[in-house]
Tab-separated table of C-alpha atoms and ligand atoms in Angstrom:
chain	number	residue	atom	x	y	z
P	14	UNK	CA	-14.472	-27.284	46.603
P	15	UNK	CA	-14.590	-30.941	47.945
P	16	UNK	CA	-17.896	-30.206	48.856
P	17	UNK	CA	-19.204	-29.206	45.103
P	18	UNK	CA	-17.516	-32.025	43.774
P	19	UNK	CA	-19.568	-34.477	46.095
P	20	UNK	CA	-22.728	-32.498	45.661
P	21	UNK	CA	-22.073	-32.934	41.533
P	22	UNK	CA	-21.313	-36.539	41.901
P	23	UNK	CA	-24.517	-37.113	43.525
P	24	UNK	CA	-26.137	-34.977	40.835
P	25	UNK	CA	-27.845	-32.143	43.234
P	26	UNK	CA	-29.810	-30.025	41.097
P	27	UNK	CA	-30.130	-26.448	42.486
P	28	UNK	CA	-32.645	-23.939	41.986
P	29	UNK	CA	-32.714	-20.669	43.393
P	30	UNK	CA	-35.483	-20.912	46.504
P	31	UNK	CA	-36.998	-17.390	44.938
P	32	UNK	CA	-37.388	-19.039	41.722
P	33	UNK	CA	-39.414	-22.423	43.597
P	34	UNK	CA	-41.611	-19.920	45.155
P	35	UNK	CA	-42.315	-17.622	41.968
P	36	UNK	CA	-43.048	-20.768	39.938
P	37	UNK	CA	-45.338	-21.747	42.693
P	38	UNK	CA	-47.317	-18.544	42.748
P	39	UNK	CA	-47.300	-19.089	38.882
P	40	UNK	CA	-48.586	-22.390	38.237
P	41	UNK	CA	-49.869	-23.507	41.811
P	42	UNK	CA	-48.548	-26.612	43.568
P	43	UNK	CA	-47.454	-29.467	43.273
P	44	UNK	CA	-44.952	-29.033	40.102
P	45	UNK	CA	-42.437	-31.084	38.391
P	46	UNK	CA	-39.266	-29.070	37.386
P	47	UNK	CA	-36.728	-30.916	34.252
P	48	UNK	CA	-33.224	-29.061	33.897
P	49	UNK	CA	-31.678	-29.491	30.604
P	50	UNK	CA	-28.101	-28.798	31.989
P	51	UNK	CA	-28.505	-31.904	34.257
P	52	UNK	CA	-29.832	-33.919	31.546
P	53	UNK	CA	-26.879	-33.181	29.530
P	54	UNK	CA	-24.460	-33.739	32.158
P	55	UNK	CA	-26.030	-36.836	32.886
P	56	UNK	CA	-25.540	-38.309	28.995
P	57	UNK	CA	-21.999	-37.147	29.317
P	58	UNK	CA	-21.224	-39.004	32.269
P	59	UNK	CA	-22.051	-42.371	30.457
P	60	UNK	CA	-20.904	-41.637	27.240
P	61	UNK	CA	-17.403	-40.943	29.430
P	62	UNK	CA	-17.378	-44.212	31.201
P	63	UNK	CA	-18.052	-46.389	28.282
P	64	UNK	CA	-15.363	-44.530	25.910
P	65	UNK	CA	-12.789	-46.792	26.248
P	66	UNK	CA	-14.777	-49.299	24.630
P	67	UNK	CA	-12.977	-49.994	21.508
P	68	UNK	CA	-16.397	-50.042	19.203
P	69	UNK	CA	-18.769	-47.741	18.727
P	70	UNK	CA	-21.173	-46.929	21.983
P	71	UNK	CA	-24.431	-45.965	21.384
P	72	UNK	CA	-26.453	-44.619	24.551
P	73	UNK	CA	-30.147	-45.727	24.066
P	74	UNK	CA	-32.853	-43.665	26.454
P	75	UNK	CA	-35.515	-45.665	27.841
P	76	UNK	CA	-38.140	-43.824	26.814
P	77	UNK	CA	-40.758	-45.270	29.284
P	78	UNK	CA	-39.043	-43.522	32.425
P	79	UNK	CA	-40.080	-40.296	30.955
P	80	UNK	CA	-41.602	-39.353	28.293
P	81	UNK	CA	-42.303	-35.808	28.700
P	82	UNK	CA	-41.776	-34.149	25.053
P	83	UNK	CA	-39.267	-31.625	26.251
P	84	UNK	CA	-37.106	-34.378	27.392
P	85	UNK	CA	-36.949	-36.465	24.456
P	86	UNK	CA	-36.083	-33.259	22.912
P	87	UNK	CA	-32.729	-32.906	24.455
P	88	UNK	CA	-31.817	-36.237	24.217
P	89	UNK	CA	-32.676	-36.285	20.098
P	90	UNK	CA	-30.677	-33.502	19.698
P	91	UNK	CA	-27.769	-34.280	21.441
P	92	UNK	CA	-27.650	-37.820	19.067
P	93	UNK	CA	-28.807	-40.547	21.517
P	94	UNK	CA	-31.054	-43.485	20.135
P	95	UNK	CA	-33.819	-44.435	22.229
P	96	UNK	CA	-34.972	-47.237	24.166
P	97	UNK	CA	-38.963	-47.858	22.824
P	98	UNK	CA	-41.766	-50.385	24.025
P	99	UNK	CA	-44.767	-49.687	22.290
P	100	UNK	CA	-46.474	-47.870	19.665
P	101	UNK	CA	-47.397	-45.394	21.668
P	102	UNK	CA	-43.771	-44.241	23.059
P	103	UNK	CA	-42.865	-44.235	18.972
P	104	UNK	CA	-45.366	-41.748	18.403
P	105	UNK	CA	-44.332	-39.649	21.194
P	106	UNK	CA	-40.635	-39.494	19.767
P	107	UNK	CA	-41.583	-38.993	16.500
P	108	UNK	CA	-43.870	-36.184	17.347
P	109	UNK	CA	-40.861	-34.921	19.268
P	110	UNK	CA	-38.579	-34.935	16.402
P	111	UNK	CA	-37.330	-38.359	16.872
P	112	UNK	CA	-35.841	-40.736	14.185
P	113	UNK	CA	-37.267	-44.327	14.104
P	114	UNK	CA	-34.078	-45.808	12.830
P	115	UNK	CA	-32.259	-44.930	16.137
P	116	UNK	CA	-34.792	-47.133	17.917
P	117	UNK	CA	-34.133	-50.322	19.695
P	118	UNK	CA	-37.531	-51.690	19.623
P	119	UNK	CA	-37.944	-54.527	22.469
P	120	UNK	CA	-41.470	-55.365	23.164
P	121	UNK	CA	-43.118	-56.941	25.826
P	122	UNK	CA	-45.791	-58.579	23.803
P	123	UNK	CA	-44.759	-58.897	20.689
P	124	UNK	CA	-48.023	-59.466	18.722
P	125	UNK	CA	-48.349	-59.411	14.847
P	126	UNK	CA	-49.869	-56.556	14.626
P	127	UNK	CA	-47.670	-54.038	16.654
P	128	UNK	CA	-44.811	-55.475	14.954
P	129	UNK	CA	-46.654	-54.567	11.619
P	130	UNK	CA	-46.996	-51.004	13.005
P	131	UNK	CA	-43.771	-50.506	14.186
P	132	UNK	CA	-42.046	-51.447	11.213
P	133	UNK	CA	-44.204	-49.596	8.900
P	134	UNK	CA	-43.435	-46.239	10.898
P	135	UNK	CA	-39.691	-47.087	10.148
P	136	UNK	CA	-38.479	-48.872	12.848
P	137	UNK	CA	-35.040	-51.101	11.805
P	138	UNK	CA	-33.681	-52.463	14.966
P	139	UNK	CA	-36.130	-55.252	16.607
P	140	UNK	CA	-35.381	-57.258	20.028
P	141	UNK	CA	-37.249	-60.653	20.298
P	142	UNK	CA	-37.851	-62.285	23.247
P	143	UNK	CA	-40.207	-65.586	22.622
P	144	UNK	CA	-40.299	-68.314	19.433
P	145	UNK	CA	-43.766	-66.792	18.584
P	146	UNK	CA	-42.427	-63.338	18.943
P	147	UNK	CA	-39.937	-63.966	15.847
P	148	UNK	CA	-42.697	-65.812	14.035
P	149	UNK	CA	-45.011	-62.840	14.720
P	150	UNK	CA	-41.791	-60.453	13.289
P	151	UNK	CA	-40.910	-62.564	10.028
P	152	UNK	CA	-44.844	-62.035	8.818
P	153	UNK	CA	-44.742	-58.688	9.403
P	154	UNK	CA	-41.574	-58.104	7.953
P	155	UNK	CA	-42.902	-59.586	4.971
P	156	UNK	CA	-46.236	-57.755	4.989
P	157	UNK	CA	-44.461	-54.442	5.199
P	158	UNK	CA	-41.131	-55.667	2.953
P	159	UNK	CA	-38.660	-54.874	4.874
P	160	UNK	CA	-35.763	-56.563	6.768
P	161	UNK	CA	-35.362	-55.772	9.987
P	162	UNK	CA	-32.501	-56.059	11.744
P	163	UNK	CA	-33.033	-58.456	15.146
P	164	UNK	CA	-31.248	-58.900	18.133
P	165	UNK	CA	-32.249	-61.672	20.665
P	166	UNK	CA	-33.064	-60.870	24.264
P	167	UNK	CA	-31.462	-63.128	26.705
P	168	UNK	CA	-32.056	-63.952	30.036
P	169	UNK	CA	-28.656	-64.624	31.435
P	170	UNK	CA	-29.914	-65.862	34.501
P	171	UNK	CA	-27.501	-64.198	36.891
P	172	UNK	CA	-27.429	-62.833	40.576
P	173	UNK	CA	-28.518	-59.207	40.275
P	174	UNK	CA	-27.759	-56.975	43.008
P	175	UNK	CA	-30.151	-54.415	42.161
P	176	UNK	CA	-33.241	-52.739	43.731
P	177	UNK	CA	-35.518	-54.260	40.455
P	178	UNK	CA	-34.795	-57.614	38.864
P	179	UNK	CA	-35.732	-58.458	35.398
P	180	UNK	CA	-37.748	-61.886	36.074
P	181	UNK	CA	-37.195	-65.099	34.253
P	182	UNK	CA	-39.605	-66.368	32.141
P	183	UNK	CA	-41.543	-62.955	31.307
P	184	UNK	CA	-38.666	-61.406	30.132
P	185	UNK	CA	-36.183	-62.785	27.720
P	186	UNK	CA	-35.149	-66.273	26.836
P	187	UNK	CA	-32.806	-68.723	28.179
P	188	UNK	CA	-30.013	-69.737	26.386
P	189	UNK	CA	-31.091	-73.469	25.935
P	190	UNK	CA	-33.579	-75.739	27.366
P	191	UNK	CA	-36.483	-77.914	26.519
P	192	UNK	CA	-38.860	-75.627	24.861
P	193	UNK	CA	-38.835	-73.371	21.610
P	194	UNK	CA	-38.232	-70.110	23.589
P	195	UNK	CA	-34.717	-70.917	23.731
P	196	UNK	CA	-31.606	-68.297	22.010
P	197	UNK	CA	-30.575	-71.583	20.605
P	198	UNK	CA	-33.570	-71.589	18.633
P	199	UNK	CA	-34.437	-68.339	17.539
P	200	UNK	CA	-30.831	-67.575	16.528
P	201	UNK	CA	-31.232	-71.128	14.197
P	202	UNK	CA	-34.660	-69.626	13.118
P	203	UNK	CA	-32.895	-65.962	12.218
P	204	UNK	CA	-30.227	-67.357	10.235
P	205	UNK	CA	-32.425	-69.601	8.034
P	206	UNK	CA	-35.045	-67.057	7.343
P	207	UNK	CA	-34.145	-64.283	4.361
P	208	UNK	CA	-36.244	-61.676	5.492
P	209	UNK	CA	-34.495	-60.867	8.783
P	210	UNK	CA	-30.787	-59.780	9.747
P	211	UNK	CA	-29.337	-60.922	12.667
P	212	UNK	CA	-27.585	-58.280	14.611
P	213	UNK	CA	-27.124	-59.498	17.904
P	214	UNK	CA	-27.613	-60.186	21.301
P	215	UNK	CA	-29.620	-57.917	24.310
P	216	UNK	CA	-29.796	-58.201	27.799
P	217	UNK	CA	-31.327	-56.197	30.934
P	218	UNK	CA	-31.063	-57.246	34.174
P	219	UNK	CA	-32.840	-54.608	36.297
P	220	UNK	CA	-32.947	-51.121	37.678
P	221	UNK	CA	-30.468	-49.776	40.022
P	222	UNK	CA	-28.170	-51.688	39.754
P	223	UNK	CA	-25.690	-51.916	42.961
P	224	UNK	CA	-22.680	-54.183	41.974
P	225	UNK	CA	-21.743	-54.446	38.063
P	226	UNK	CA	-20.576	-58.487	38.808
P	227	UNK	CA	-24.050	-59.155	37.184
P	228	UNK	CA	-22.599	-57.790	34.046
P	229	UNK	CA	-19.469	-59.666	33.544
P	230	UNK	CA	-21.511	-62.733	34.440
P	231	UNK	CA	-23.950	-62.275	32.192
P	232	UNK	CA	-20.891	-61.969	29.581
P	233	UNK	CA	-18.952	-64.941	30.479
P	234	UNK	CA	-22.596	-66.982	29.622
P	235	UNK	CA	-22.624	-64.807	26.550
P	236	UNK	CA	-19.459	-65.961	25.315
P	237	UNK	CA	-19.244	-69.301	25.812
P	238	UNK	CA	-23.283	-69.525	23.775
P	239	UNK	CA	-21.627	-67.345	20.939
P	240	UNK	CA	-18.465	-69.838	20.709
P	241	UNK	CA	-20.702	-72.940	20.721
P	242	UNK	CA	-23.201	-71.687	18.203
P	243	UNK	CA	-20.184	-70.559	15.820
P	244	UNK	CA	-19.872	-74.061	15.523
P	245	UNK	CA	-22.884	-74.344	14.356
P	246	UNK	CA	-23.815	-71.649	11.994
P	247	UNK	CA	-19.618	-71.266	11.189
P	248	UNK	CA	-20.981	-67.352	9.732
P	249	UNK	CA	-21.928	-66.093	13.231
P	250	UNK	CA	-21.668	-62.816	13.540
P	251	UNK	CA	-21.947	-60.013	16.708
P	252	UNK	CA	-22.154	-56.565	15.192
P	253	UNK	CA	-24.269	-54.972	18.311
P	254	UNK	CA	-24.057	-55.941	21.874
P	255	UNK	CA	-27.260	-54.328	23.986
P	256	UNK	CA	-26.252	-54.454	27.430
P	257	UNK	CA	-29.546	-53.061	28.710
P	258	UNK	CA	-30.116	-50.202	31.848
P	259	UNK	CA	-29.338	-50.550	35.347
P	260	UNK	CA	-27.128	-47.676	36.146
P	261	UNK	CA	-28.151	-46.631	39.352
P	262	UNK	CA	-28.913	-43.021	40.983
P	263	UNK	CA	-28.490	-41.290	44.176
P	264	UNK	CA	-31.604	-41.545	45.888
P	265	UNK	CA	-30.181	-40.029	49.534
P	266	UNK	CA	-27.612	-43.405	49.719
P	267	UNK	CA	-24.442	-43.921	47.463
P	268	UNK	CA	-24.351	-45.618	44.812
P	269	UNK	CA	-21.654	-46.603	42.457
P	270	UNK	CA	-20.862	-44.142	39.205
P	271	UNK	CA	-21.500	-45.118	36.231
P	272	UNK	CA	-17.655	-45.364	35.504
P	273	UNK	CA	-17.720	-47.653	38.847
P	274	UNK	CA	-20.061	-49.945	36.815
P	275	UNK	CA	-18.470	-49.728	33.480
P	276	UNK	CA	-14.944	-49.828	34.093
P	277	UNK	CA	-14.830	-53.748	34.540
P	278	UNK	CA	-17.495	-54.085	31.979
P	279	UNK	CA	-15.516	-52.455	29.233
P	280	UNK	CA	-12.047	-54.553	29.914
P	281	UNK	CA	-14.504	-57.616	29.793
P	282	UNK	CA	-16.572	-56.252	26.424
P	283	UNK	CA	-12.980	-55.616	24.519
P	284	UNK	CA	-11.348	-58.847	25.822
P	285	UNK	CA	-15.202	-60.658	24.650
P	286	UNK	CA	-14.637	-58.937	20.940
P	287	UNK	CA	-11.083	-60.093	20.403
P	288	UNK	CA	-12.121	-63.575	21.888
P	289	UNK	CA	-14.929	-64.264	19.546
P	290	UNK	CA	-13.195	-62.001	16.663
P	291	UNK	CA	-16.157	-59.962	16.250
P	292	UNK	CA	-16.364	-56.092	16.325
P	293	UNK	CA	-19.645	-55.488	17.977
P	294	UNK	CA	-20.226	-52.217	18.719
P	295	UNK	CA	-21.896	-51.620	22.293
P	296	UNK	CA	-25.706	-50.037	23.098
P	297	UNK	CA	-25.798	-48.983	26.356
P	298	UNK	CA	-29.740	-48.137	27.561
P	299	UNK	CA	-30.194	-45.903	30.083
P	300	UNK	CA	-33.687	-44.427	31.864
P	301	UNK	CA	-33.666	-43.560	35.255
P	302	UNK	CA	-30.317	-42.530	35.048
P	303	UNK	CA	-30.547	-40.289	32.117
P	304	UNK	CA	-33.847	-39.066	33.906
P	305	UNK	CA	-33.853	-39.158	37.539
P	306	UNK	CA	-31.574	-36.319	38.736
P	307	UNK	CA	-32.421	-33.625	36.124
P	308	UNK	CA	-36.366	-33.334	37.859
P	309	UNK	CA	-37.541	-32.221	41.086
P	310	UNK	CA	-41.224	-32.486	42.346
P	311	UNK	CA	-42.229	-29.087	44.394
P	312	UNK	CA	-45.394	-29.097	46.914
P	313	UNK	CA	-46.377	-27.182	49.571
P	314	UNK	CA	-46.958	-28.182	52.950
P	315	UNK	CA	-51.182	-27.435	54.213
P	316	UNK	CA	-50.892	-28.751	57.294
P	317	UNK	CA	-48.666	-29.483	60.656
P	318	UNK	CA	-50.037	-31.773	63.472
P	319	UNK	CA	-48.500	-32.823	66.622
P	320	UNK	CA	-48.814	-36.315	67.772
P	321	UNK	CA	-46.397	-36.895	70.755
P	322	UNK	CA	-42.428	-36.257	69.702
P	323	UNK	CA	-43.563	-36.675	65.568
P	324	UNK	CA	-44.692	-33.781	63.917
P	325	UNK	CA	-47.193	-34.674	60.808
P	326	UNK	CA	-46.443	-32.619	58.024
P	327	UNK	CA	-49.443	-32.659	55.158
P	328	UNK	CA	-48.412	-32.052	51.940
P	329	UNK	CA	-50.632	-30.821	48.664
P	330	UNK	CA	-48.868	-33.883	46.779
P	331	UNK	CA	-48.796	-38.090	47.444
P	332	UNK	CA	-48.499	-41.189	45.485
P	333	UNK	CA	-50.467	-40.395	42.714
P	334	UNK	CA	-47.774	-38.566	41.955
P	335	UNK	CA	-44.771	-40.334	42.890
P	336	UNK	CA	-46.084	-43.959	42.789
P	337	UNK	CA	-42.680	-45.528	43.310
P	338	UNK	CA	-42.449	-44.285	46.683
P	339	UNK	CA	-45.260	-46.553	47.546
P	340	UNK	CA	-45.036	-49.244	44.792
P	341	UNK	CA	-41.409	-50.097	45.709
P	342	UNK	CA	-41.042	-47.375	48.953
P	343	UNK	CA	-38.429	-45.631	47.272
P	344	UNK	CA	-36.908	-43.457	49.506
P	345	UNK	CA	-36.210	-39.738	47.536
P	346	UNK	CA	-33.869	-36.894	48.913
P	347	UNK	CA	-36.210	-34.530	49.977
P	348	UNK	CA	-35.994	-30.917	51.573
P	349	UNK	CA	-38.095	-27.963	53.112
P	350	UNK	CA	-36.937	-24.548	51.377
P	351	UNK	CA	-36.123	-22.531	53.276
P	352	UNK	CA	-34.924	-24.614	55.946
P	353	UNK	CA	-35.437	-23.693	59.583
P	354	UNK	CA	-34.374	-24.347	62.722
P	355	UNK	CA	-34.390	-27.776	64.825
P	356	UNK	CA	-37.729	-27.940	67.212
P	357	UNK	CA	-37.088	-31.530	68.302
P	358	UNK	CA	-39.824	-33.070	66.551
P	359	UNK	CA	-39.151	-35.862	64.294
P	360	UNK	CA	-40.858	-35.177	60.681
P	361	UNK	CA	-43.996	-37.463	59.622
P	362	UNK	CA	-44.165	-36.205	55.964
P	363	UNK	CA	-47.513	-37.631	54.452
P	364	UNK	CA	-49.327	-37.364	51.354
P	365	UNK	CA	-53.323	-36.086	50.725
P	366	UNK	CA	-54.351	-39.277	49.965
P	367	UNK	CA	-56.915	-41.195	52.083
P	368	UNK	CA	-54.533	-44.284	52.266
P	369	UNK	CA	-52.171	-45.131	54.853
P	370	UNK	CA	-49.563	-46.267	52.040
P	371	UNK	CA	-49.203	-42.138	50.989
P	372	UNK	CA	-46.474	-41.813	53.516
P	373	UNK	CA	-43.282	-40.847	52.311
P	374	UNK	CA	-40.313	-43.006	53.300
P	375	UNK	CA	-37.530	-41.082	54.724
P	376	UNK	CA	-33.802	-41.275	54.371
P	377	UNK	CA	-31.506	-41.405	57.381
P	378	UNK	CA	-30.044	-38.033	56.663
P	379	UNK	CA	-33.608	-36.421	56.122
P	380	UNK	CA	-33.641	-33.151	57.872
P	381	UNK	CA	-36.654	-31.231	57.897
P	382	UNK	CA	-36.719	-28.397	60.389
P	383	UNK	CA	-38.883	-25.607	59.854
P	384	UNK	CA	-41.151	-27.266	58.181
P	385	UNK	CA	-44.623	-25.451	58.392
P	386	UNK	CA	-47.645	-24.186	56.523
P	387	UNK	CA	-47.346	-22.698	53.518
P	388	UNK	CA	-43.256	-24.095	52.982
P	389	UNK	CA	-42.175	-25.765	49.945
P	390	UNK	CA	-41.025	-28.944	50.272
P	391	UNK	CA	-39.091	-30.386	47.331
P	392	UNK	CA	-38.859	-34.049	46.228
P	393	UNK	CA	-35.339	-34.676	44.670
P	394	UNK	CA	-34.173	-36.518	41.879
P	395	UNK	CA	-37.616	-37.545	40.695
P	396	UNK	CA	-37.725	-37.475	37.131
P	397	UNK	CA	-37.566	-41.105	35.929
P	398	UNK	CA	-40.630	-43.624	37.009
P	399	UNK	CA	-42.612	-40.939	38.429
P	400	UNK	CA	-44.395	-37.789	36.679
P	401	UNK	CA	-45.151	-41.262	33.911
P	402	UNK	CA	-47.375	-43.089	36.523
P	403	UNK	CA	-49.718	-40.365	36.990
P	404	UNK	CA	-52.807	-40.918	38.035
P	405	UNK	CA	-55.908	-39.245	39.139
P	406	UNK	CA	-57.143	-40.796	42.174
P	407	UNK	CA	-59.026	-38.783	44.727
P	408	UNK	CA	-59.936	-36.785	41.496
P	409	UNK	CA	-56.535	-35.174	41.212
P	410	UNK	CA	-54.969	-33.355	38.038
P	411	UNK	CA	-51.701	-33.793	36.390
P	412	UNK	CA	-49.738	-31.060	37.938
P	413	UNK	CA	-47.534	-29.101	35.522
P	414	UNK	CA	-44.259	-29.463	33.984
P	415	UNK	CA	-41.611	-26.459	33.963
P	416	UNK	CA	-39.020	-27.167	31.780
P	417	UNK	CA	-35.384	-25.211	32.606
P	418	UNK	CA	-33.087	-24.413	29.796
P	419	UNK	CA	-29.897	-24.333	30.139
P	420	UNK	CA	-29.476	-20.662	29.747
P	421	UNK	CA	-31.968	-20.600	32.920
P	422	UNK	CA	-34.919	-19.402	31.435
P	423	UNK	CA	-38.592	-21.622	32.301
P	424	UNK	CA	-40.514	-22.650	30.069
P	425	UNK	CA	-43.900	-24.804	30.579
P	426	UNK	CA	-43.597	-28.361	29.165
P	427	UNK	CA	-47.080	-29.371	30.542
P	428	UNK	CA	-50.172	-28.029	31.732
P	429	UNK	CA	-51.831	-27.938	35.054
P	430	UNK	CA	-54.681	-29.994	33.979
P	431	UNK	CA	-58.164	-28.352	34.703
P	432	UNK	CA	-60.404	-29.984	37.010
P	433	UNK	CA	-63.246	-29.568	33.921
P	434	UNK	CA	-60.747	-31.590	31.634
P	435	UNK	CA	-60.442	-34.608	34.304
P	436	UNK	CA	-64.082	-34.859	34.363
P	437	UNK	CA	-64.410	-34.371	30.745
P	438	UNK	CA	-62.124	-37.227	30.604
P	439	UNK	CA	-63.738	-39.314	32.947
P	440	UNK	CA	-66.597	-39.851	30.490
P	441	UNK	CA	-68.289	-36.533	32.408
P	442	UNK	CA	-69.396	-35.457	28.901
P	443	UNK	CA	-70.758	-38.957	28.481
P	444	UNK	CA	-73.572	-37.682	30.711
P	445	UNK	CA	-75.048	-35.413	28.652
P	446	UNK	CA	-74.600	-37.047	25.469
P	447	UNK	CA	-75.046	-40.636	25.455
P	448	UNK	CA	-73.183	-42.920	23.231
P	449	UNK	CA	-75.205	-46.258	22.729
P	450	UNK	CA	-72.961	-49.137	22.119
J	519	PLP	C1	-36.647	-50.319	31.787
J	519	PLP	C2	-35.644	-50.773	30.824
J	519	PLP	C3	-34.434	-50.068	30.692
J	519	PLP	C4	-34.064	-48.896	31.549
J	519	PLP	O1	-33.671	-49.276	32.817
J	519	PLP	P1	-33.088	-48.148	33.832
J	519	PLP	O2	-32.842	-48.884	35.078
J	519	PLP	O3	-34.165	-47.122	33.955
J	519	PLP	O4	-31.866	-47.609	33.214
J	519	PLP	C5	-33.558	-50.491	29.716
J	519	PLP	N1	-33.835	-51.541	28.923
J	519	PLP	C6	-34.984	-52.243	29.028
J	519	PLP	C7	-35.231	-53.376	28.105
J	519	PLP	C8	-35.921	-51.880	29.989
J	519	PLP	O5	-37.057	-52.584	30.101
């Protein structure tokens, strides 16, 4: 019992080995697998350690750690908003069922005319982040009539613990200084400007998050802006505070729960509200850990080679399709089904690229014995930042989504991609008929 309690906590998706193997036969190697039980489990889980927030709580996916079709699926029906960045991840969730006004749309860019897009496809909620941002917003709320509702993103400036920071300057503004970018001045820009309704404040200060001080220091700077500008524009009002992502997953180490990082964050969010006598409600974003746990990546191993005590174990998978582990050397939980006995040999496991970066980094824990030809080797808690940054160097395809419901049955949520549409894609058909530019 204590043992399926710690295996749920660190969100251990299990599929039958028989099932892994059938798939394989099915669909050929490597796979991605999404579980809509896990993904469900995982919303839960944060909706429960924000609920004693005494506002509303709104969980907000970030769309950009996955945006597989089947996924936003689940998370549109079970009512969260979502988390968007561009045109292009609106289209995906409307195609998907989605509902622009449950969007929280913070660009990165912020030009005129994606703002003119976005608002024209119905989105409401708008985060600006620069002077010429907002300036870009107010003419294309006024192109497209509408006024949107705008929160500012700040950039607190704290100490993040975290295994990705949010940098300064490229995200967010500060809350004063020299220049225009400043919240001073877009919140004195908001307020005198008809077309737009101010909403609020957003912040995100990184991925993974290890210690949730970062929070409540980000809200003690909050406060104490909010109580000087109230002095300043005397109808200040906070109806939404964005709190951004950050809530970390097990990736073979532990890692605090999401109640772990909430708990002091809510005391601090309800004290903030009765402070500043505002009732903000709360968004709470959320991709990798919405994401992560609910996906595994299955390969199969080619090759073994022995070089002294290591055994070099080739794989039919690498970065291209689990970037992160090279990008940032993320370390996933990662196992050979079935396992096998101890030889001795300490496990090299390596990818099929021609690059001495495709080397998976190991855990501590990482046991792999029995590993040998034609074994599956799984790839654990994959599904945010990874089947998203696929790419096909070396000429390789996008391998294929399964999709488990939660009543168990598999469905495919993407194609194996045939070598003939890569190299259609590649401008291959481009040889034969020429387009002159
Ligand atoms: C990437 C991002 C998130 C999601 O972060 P996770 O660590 O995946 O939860 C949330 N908000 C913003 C603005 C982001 O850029």
């Amino acid at each position: 019992m204590a043992n399926s309690t710690r295996a749920k906590k660190r969100g251990q998706l299990e599929i039958p080995n028989k099932d892994l193997y059938r798939l394989a036969e099915k669909l050929g190697t490597p796979y991605y697998i999404i579980d809509e039980r896990t993904l469900k489990e995982k919303l839960n889980d944060l909706r429960k350690a924000y609920s004693k927030f005494e506002g509303d709580v709104i969980i907000a996916y970030s769309i950009k750690a996955n945006f597989n079709p089947f996924l936003l699926k689940v998370f549109i029906e079970n009512g969260t908003w979502f988390d968007v960045t561009s045109p292009e991840e609106l289209y995906f969730l409307k195609e998907s069922g989605g509902d622009p006004s449950k969007v929280v749309y913070t660009s990165v860019t912020e030009g005129r005319g994606e703002y003119s897009t976005i608002l024209k496809e119905g989105v409401e909620y708008v985060v600006v982040s620069s002077y010429q941002g907002l300036l870009h917003l107010i003419e294309a709320s006024m192109e497209a009539k509408v006024n949107p509702k705008v929160m500012i993103r700040v950039h607190p400036e704290v100490h993040v613990k975290a295994e990705i920071k949010s940098s300064y300057g490229k995200f967010g503004v500060p809350f004063n200084g020299p220049s225009l970018d400043t919240a001073t001045n877009l919140l004195r820009l908001i307020y005198s400007e008809s077309s737009l309704n101010f909403v609020g404040f957003h912040f995100h200060l990184g991925s993974q998050i290890e210690d949730p001080k970062c929070f409540e220091h980000a809200l003690e700077k909050l406060e104490k802006f909010v109580s000087r500008m109230k002095k300043e524009i005397p109808h200040l009002n906070v109806e939404i505070l964005d709190v951004g992502g950050g809530i970390p997953v097990y990736y073979g180490m532990e890692v605090p729960s999401p109640t772990d990082i909430a708990s002091k964050v809510v005391t601090r969010l309800n004290c903030l509200r009765r402070k500043l006598n505002m009732n903000f409600d709360l968004i709470v974003e959320s991709g990798r850990y919405l994401s992560a746990e609910a996906s595994f990546l299955v390969s199969r191993v080619i090759n073994v080679k022995i070089y002294g005590r290591r055994k070099f174990v080739f794989l039919d998978t690498g970065y291209h399709q689990l970037l992160d582990s090279a990008l940032v050397r993320q370390v996933y939980p990662v196992e050979v089904v079935p396992k096998g006995e101890k030889d001795g040999y300490k496990v090299v496991l390596v990818g099929r690229l021609c690059d001495d970066i495709d080397i998976f980094p190991l855990g501590p824990e990482t046991e792999l014995n029995g590993v040998e030809v034609g074994k599956l080797v799984v790839f654990k808690n994959v599904g945010a930042y990874s089947l998203v940054f696929n790419m096909p160097f070396h000429s390789q395809v996008k391998p294929a989504v399964v999709f488990r419901r939660e009543n168990g049955e598999y469905v495919l949520a993407r194609r194996r991609e045939s070598l003939k549409e890569l190299f259609l894609e590649e401008g291959g058909d481009l040889l034969r008929n020429f387009k002159k530019l």
